[in-house]
């Protein structure tokens, strides 16, 4: 369920931001028992919610990216992680992962120290109980600040 994706995202977030891990490795790739899934993909070769939770930290955050300080727990039940490509890299990306473990919508306003990058918008990719890593309309960024509403029990990845 979405709770599995949230649990995975919380574990990765806490490891990277609170425990200062350099990397996160999950060794159980394929489920051996779909009645108690723990792998990243099912025996039918479909991502599980664990895999979907991990995707928010691995699809856009690429090798060599740097994690930037962020207020990792800005509100009760909300986690924020920020990453960017190295200075001078060709892709010039900023990636922000937002986890809302609350059962209600949470409005969030944040400012981004974009490491010398000028941001004008961020594109959200969202997972909820009814959506899996769906691309949504871009969020405007003004003076490196943005506002977004996080749906209940959701993971949102923002990328420029």
Short mmCIF file of C-alpha atoms in Angstrom, two decimals:
data_model
loop_
_atom_site.label_atom_id
_atom_site.label_comp_id
_atom_site.label_asym_id
_atom_site.label_seq_id
_atom_site.Cartn_x
_atom_site.Cartn_y
_atom_site.Cartn_z
CA UNK A 1 0.00 0.00 0.00
CA UNK A 2 1.02 3.65 -0.03
CA UNK A 3 2.10 3.12 3.59
CA UNK A 4 4.94 0.90 2.30
CA UNK A 5 6.10 3.64 -0.08
CA UNK A 6 5.96 6.22 2.74
CA UNK A 7 7.90 3.88 5.06
CA UNK A 8 10.61 3.37 2.43
CA UNK A 9 10.83 7.12 1.70
CA UNK A 10 11.04 7.92 5.43
CA UNK A 11 13.81 5.35 5.91
CA UNK A 12 15.86 6.70 3.00
CA UNK A 13 15.25 10.33 4.03
CA UNK A 14 16.23 9.70 7.65
CA UNK A 15 19.34 7.79 6.60
CA UNK A 16 20.54 10.49 4.23
CA UNK A 17 19.58 13.57 6.24
CA UNK A 18 19.63 12.62 9.92
CA UNK A 19 22.23 9.82 9.95
CA UNK A 20 24.35 11.43 7.18
CA UNK A 21 24.61 8.28 5.02
CA UNK A 22 26.62 8.67 1.82
CA UNK A 23 24.41 6.14 0.03
CA UNK A 24 21.38 3.96 0.60
CA UNK A 25 21.44 0.35 -0.60
CA UNK A 26 18.42 -1.95 -0.51
CA UNK A 27 19.39 -5.54 -1.19
CA UNK A 28 16.03 -7.26 -1.68
CA UNK A 29 15.29 -6.73 -5.37
CA UNK A 30 12.56 -9.26 -6.24
CA UNK A 31 9.84 -10.57 -3.96
CA UNK A 32 10.12 -14.23 -3.13
CA UNK A 33 6.62 -14.19 -1.66
CA UNK A 34 4.04 -11.75 -3.03
CA UNK A 35 1.75 -12.34 -0.05
CA UNK A 36 4.34 -10.50 2.08
CA UNK A 37 6.15 -8.21 -0.38
CA UNK A 38 9.48 -6.75 0.66
CA UNK A 39 11.30 -6.49 -2.68
CA UNK A 40 11.51 -3.50 -4.98
CA UNK A 41 9.77 -5.38 -7.81
CA UNK A 42 7.20 -8.16 -7.76
CA UNK A 43 7.60 -11.59 -9.34
CA UNK A 44 5.42 -10.18 -12.15
CA UNK A 45 8.19 -7.62 -12.86
CA UNK A 46 6.13 -4.66 -11.58
CA UNK A 47 7.42 -2.12 -9.06
CA UNK A 48 6.15 -2.64 -5.52
CA UNK A 49 5.34 0.31 -3.28
CA UNK A 50 8.81 -0.17 -1.72
CA UNK A 51 10.32 0.29 -5.18
CA UNK A 52 8.11 3.28 -5.90
CA UNK A 53 9.17 4.89 -2.60
CA UNK A 54 12.82 4.38 -3.53
CA UNK A 55 12.24 5.73 -7.05
CA UNK A 56 11.63 9.19 -5.63
CA UNK A 57 15.24 9.20 -4.39
CA UNK A 58 16.86 7.46 -7.35
CA UNK A 59 15.20 8.52 -10.60
CA UNK A 60 16.47 12.11 -10.67
CA UNK A 61 19.14 12.01 -7.94
CA UNK A 62 22.08 10.63 -9.92
CA UNK A 63 25.60 9.51 -8.99
CA UNK A 64 27.74 12.50 -8.09
CA UNK A 65 24.81 14.63 -6.92
CA UNK A 66 25.26 16.48 -3.66
CA UNK A 67 22.76 16.59 -0.80
CA UNK A 68 22.12 20.11 0.43
CA UNK A 69 21.01 21.12 3.89
CA UNK A 70 17.27 21.53 4.19
CA UNK A 71 14.94 21.81 7.13
CA UNK A 72 14.45 18.06 7.06
CA UNK A 73 11.34 18.06 9.29
CA UNK A 74 9.66 21.44 8.67
CA UNK A 75 6.26 20.31 9.98
CA UNK A 76 4.94 17.32 11.86
CA UNK A 77 4.83 14.36 9.46
CA UNK A 78 6.60 16.19 6.60
CA UNK A 79 10.14 15.39 5.46
CA UNK A 80 12.25 17.42 2.99
CA UNK A 81 15.45 16.33 1.23
CA UNK A 82 17.33 18.48 -1.30
CA UNK A 83 19.91 17.43 -3.89
CA UNK A 84 21.64 19.00 -6.87
CA UNK A 85 24.05 18.10 -9.61
CA UNK A 86 27.64 19.17 -8.94
CA UNK A 87 28.55 22.79 -9.68
CA UNK A 88 29.31 23.21 -13.36
CA UNK A 89 27.60 19.95 -14.37
CA UNK A 90 25.88 19.93 -17.75
CA UNK A 91 22.46 18.93 -16.39
CA UNK A 92 22.33 21.75 -13.76
CA UNK A 93 19.55 19.98 -11.81
CA UNK A 94 17.96 20.61 -8.42
CA UNK A 95 15.89 17.80 -6.90
CA UNK A 96 13.69 18.11 -3.81
CA UNK A 97 11.90 15.12 -2.28
CA UNK A 98 8.88 15.86 -0.05
CA UNK A 99 7.23 13.14 2.04
CA UNK A 100 3.84 13.79 3.67
CA UNK A 101 2.97 10.98 6.06
CA UNK A 102 -0.06 12.88 7.41
CA UNK A 103 -3.62 11.81 6.58
CA UNK A 104 -4.47 15.38 5.49
CA UNK A 105 -3.30 17.89 2.87
CA UNK A 106 -0.34 19.93 4.04
CA UNK A 107 0.46 23.33 2.51
CA UNK A 108 4.20 23.95 2.33
CA UNK A 109 6.08 27.13 1.48
CA UNK A 110 9.83 26.80 1.12
CA UNK A 111 12.81 28.70 -0.14
CA UNK A 112 15.62 27.05 -2.05
CA UNK A 113 19.29 27.92 -1.92
CA UNK A 114 19.83 26.71 -5.46
CA UNK A 115 23.63 26.79 -5.26
CA UNK A 116 23.93 29.65 -7.75
CA UNK A 117 21.17 28.34 -10.02
CA UNK A 118 18.23 30.53 -10.96
CA UNK A 119 15.02 28.53 -10.65
CA UNK A 120 11.83 29.61 -12.37
CA UNK A 121 9.80 26.43 -11.94
CA UNK A 122 9.90 22.93 -10.48
CA UNK A 123 8.08 19.95 -11.98
CA UNK A 124 6.40 17.65 -9.44
CA UNK A 125 6.30 13.86 -9.76
CA UNK A 126 3.82 12.51 -7.22
CA UNK A 127 2.87 9.19 -5.66
CA UNK A 128 -0.32 8.78 -3.65
CA UNK A 129 -2.67 5.88 -2.94
CA UNK A 130 -4.17 6.44 -6.41
CA UNK A 131 -1.21 7.75 -8.46
CA UNK A 132 2.26 6.36 -9.12
CA UNK A 133 5.05 8.82 -9.90
CA UNK A 134 2.73 10.96 -12.01
CA UNK A 135 4.08 14.13 -13.57
CA UNK A 136 2.04 17.20 -12.67
CA UNK A 137 1.91 20.82 -13.75
CA UNK A 138 5.00 22.86 -12.93
CA UNK A 139 5.17 24.86 -9.71
CA UNK A 140 6.32 28.47 -10.08
CA UNK A 141 9.44 29.56 -8.24
CA UNK A 142 9.82 33.27 -7.45
CA UNK A 143 13.01 34.58 -5.82
CA UNK A 144 13.91 30.91 -5.14
CA UNK A 145 10.71 30.36 -3.11
CA UNK A 146 7.72 28.16 -3.91
CA UNK A 147 4.45 26.97 -2.39
CA UNK A 148 2.91 23.54 -2.87
CA UNK A 149 0.09 21.51 -1.38
CA UNK A 150 1.10 17.99 -0.40
CA UNK A 151 -1.76 15.48 -0.62
CA UNK A 152 -2.36 13.09 2.27
CA UNK A 153 0.11 10.19 2.47
CA UNK A 154 2.14 11.24 -0.53
CA UNK A 155 5.66 11.49 -1.88
CA UNK A 156 6.45 14.36 -4.22
CA UNK A 157 9.71 14.86 -6.09
CA UNK A 158 10.34 18.33 -7.53
CA UNK A 159 12.90 18.78 -10.30
CA UNK A 160 13.91 21.75 -12.44
#
